mmCIF file of C-alpha atoms and ligand atoms in Angstrom:
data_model
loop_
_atom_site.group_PDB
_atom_site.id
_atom_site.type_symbol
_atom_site.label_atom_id
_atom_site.label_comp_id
_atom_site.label_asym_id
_atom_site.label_seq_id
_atom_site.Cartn_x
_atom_site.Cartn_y
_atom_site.Cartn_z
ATOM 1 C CA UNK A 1 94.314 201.671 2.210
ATOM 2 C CA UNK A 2 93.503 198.198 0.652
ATOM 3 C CA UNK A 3 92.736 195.708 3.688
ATOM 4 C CA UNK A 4 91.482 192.934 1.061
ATOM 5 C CA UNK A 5 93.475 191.558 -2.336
ATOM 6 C CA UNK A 6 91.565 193.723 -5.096
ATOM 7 C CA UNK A 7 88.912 191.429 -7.485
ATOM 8 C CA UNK A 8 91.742 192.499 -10.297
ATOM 9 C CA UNK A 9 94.564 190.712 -8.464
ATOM 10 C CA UNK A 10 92.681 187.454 -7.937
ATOM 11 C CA UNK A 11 91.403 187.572 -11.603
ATOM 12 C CA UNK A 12 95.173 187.644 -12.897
ATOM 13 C CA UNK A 13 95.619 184.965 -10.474
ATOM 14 C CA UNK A 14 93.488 182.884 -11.937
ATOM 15 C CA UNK A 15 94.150 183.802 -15.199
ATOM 16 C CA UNK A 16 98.020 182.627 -14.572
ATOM 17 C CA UNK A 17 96.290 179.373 -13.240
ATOM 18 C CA UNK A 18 94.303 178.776 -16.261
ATOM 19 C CA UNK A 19 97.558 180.078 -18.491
ATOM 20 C CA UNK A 20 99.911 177.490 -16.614
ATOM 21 C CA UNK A 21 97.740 174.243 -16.898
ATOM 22 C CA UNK A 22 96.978 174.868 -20.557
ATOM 23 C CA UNK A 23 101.035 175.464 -20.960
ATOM 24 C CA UNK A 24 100.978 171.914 -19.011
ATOM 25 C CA UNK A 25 98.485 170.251 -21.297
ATOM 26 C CA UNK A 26 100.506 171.648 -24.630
ATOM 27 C CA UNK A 27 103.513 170.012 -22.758
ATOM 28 C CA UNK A 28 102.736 166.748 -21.898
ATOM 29 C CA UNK A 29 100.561 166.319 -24.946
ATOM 30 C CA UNK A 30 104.145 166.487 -27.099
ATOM 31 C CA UNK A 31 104.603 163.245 -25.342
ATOM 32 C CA UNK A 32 100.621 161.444 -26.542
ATOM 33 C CA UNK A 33 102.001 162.549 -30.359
ATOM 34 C CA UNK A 34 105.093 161.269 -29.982
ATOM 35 C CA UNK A 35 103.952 157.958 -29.084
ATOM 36 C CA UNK A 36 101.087 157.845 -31.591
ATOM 37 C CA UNK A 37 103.460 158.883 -34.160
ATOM 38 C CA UNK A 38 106.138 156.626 -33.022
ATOM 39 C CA UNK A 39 107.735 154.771 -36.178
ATOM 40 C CA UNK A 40 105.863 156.964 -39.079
ATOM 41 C CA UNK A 41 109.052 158.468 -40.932
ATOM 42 C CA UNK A 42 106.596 159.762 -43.567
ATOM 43 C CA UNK A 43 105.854 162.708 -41.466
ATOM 44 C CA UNK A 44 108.864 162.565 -38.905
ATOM 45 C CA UNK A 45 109.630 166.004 -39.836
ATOM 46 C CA UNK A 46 106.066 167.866 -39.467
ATOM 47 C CA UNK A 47 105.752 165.706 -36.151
ATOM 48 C CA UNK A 48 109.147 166.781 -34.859
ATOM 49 C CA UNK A 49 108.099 170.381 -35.430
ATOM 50 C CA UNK A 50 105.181 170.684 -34.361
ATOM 51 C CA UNK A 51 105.874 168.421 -31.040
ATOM 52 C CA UNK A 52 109.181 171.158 -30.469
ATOM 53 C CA UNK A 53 106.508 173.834 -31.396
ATOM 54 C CA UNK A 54 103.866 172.364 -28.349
ATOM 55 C CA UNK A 55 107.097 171.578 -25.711
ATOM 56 C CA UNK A 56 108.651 174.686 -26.103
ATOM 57 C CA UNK A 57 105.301 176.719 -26.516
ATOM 58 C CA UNK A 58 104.136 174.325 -23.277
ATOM 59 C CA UNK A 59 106.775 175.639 -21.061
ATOM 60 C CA UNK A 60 106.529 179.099 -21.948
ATOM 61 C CA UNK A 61 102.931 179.278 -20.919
ATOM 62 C CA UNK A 62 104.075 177.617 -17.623
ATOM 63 C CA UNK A 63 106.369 179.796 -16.773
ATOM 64 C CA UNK A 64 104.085 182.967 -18.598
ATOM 65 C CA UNK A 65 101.394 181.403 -15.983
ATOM 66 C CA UNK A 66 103.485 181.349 -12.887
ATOM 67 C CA UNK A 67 104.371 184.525 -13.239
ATOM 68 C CA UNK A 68 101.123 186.246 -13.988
ATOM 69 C CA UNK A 69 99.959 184.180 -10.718
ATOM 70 C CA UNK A 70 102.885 185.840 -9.079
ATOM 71 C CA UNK A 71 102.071 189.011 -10.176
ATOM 72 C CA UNK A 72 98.262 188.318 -8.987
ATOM 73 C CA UNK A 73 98.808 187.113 -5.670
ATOM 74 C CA UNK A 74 101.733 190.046 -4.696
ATOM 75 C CA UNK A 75 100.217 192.902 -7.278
ATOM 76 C CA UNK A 76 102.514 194.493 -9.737
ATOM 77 C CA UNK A 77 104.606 196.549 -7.515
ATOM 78 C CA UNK A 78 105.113 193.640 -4.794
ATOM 79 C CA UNK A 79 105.924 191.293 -7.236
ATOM 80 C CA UNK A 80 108.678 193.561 -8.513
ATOM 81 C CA UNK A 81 106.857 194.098 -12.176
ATOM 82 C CA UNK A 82 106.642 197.868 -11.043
ATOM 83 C CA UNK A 83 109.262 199.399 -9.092
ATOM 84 C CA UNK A 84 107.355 200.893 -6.784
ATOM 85 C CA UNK A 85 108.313 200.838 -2.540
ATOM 86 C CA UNK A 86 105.161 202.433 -1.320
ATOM 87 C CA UNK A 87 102.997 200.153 -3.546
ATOM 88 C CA UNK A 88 104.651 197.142 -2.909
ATOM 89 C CA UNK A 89 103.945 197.578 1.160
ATOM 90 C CA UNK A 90 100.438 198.259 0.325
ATOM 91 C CA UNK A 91 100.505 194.904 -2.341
ATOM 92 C CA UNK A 92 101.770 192.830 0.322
ATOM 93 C CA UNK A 93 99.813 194.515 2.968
ATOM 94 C CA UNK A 94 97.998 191.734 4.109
ATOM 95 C CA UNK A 95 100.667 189.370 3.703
ATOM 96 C CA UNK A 96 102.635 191.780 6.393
ATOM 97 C CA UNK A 97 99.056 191.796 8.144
ATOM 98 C CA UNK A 98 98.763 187.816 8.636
ATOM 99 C CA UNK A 99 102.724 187.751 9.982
ATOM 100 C CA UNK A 100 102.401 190.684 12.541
ATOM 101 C CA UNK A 101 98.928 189.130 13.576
ATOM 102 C CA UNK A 102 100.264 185.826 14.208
ATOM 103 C CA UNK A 103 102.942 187.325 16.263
ATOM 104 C CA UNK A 104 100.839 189.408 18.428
ATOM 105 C CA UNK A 105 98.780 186.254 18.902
ATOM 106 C CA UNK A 106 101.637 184.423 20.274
ATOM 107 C CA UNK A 107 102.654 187.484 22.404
ATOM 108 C CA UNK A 108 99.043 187.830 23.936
ATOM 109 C CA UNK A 109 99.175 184.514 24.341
ATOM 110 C CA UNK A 110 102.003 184.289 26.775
ATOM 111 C CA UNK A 111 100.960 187.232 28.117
ATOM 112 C CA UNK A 112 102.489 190.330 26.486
ATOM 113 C CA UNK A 113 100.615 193.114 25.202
ATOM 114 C CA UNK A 114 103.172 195.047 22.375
ATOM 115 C CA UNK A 115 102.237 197.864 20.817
ATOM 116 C CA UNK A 116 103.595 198.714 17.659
ATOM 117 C CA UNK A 117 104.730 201.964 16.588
ATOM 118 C CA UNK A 118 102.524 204.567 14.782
ATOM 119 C CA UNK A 119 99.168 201.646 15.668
ATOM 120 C CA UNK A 120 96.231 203.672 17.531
ATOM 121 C CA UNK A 121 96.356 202.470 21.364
ATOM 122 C CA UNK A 122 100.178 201.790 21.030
ATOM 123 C CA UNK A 123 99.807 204.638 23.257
ATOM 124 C CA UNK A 124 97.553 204.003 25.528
ATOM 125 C CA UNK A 125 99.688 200.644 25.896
ATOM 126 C CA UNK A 126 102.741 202.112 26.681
ATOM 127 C CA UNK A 127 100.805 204.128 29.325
ATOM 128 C CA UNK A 128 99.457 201.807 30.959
ATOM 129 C CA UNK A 129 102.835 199.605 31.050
ATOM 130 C CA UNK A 130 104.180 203.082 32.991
ATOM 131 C CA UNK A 131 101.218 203.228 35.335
ATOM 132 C CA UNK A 132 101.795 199.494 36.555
ATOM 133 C CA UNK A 133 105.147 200.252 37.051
ATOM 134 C CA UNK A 134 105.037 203.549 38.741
ATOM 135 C CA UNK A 135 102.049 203.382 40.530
ATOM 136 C CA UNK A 136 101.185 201.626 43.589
ATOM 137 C CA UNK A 137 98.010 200.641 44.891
ATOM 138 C CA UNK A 138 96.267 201.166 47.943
ATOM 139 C CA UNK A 139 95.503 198.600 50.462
ATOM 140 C CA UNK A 140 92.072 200.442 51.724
ATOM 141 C CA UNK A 141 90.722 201.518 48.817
ATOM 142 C CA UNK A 142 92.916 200.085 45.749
ATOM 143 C CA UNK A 143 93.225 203.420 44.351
ATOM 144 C CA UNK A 144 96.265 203.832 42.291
ATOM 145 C CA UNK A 145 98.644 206.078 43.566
ATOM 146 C CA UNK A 146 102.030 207.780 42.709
ATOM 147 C CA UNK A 147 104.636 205.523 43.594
ATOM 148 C CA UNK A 148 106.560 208.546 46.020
ATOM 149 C CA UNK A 149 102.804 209.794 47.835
ATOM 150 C CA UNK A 150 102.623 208.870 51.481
ATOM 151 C CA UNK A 151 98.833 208.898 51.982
ATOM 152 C CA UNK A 152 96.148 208.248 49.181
ATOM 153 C CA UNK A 153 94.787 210.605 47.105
ATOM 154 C CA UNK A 154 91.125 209.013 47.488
ATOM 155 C CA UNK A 155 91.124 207.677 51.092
ATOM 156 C CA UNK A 156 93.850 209.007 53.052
ATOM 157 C CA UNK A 157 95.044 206.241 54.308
ATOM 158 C CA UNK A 158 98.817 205.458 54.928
ATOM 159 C CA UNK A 159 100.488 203.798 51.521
HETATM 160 ZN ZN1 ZN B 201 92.941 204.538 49.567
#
């Protein structure tokens, strides 16, 4: 299993970046033209084009950009580019990760240990929640005992 975002998602990342502030640049630099050309009739035309050439062209690469950075930061399938269930969880692995981490912080924090389901030591968590409950210590020895035994198992002594 991938615990990290591959070098191949953060390179389309970036890529999208790079895509989208070019697409920006062609975009806004429609408006520089216009305003140089401002008033020259002679070439209205070519300058019209071309500016509806750069806008439009502009704002495709924007949105071609944000969603190649889409696809980089959530991977094909958890972007929805690839329909794909099982890769998708395993795209937005650690995504999943940071949200059930912050949640178990919170819960240790005030106290509660919960272990998920199918996690090693979810087990041995649920185990031990049993053993506080249905054991009782002793007040010689502090052995833990079953909660129904009358003496202690280590020391005898009345529970
Ligand atoms: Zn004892």
């Amino acid at each position: 299993m991938t615990r990290r975002i591959s070098q191949g998602r953060k390179a389309t990342y970036y890529i999208g970046g790079i895509i989208m502030v070019i697409g920006a640049l062609m975009f806004f630099s429609t408006f520089v033209t216009f305003a140089m050309h401002f008033g020259d009739f002679d070439n209205f035309e070519d300058n019209a084009r071309s500016n509806a050439i750069r806008a439009f062209g502009g704002m495709s690469l924007l949105i071609l950009g944000g969603i190649i950075m889409g696809v980089g930061r959530r991977g094909l399938a958890g972007s929805g580019a690839v329909l794909d269930p099982k890769q998708a969880r395993e795209d937005l692995e650690p995504y999943s990760r940071i949200a059930g981490g912050m949640i178990k912080d919170a819960l240790d924090e005030s106290g509660i240990s919960l272990g998920s389901a199918g996690r090693p030591g979810s087990e041995a968590v649920a185990e031990r929640v049993v053993e506080r409950v249905v054991m009782i210590k002793c007040p010689a020895c502090a052995k833990l005992n079953e909660e129904d035994s009358k003496f202690c198992q280590e020391c005898g002594d009345k529970l």
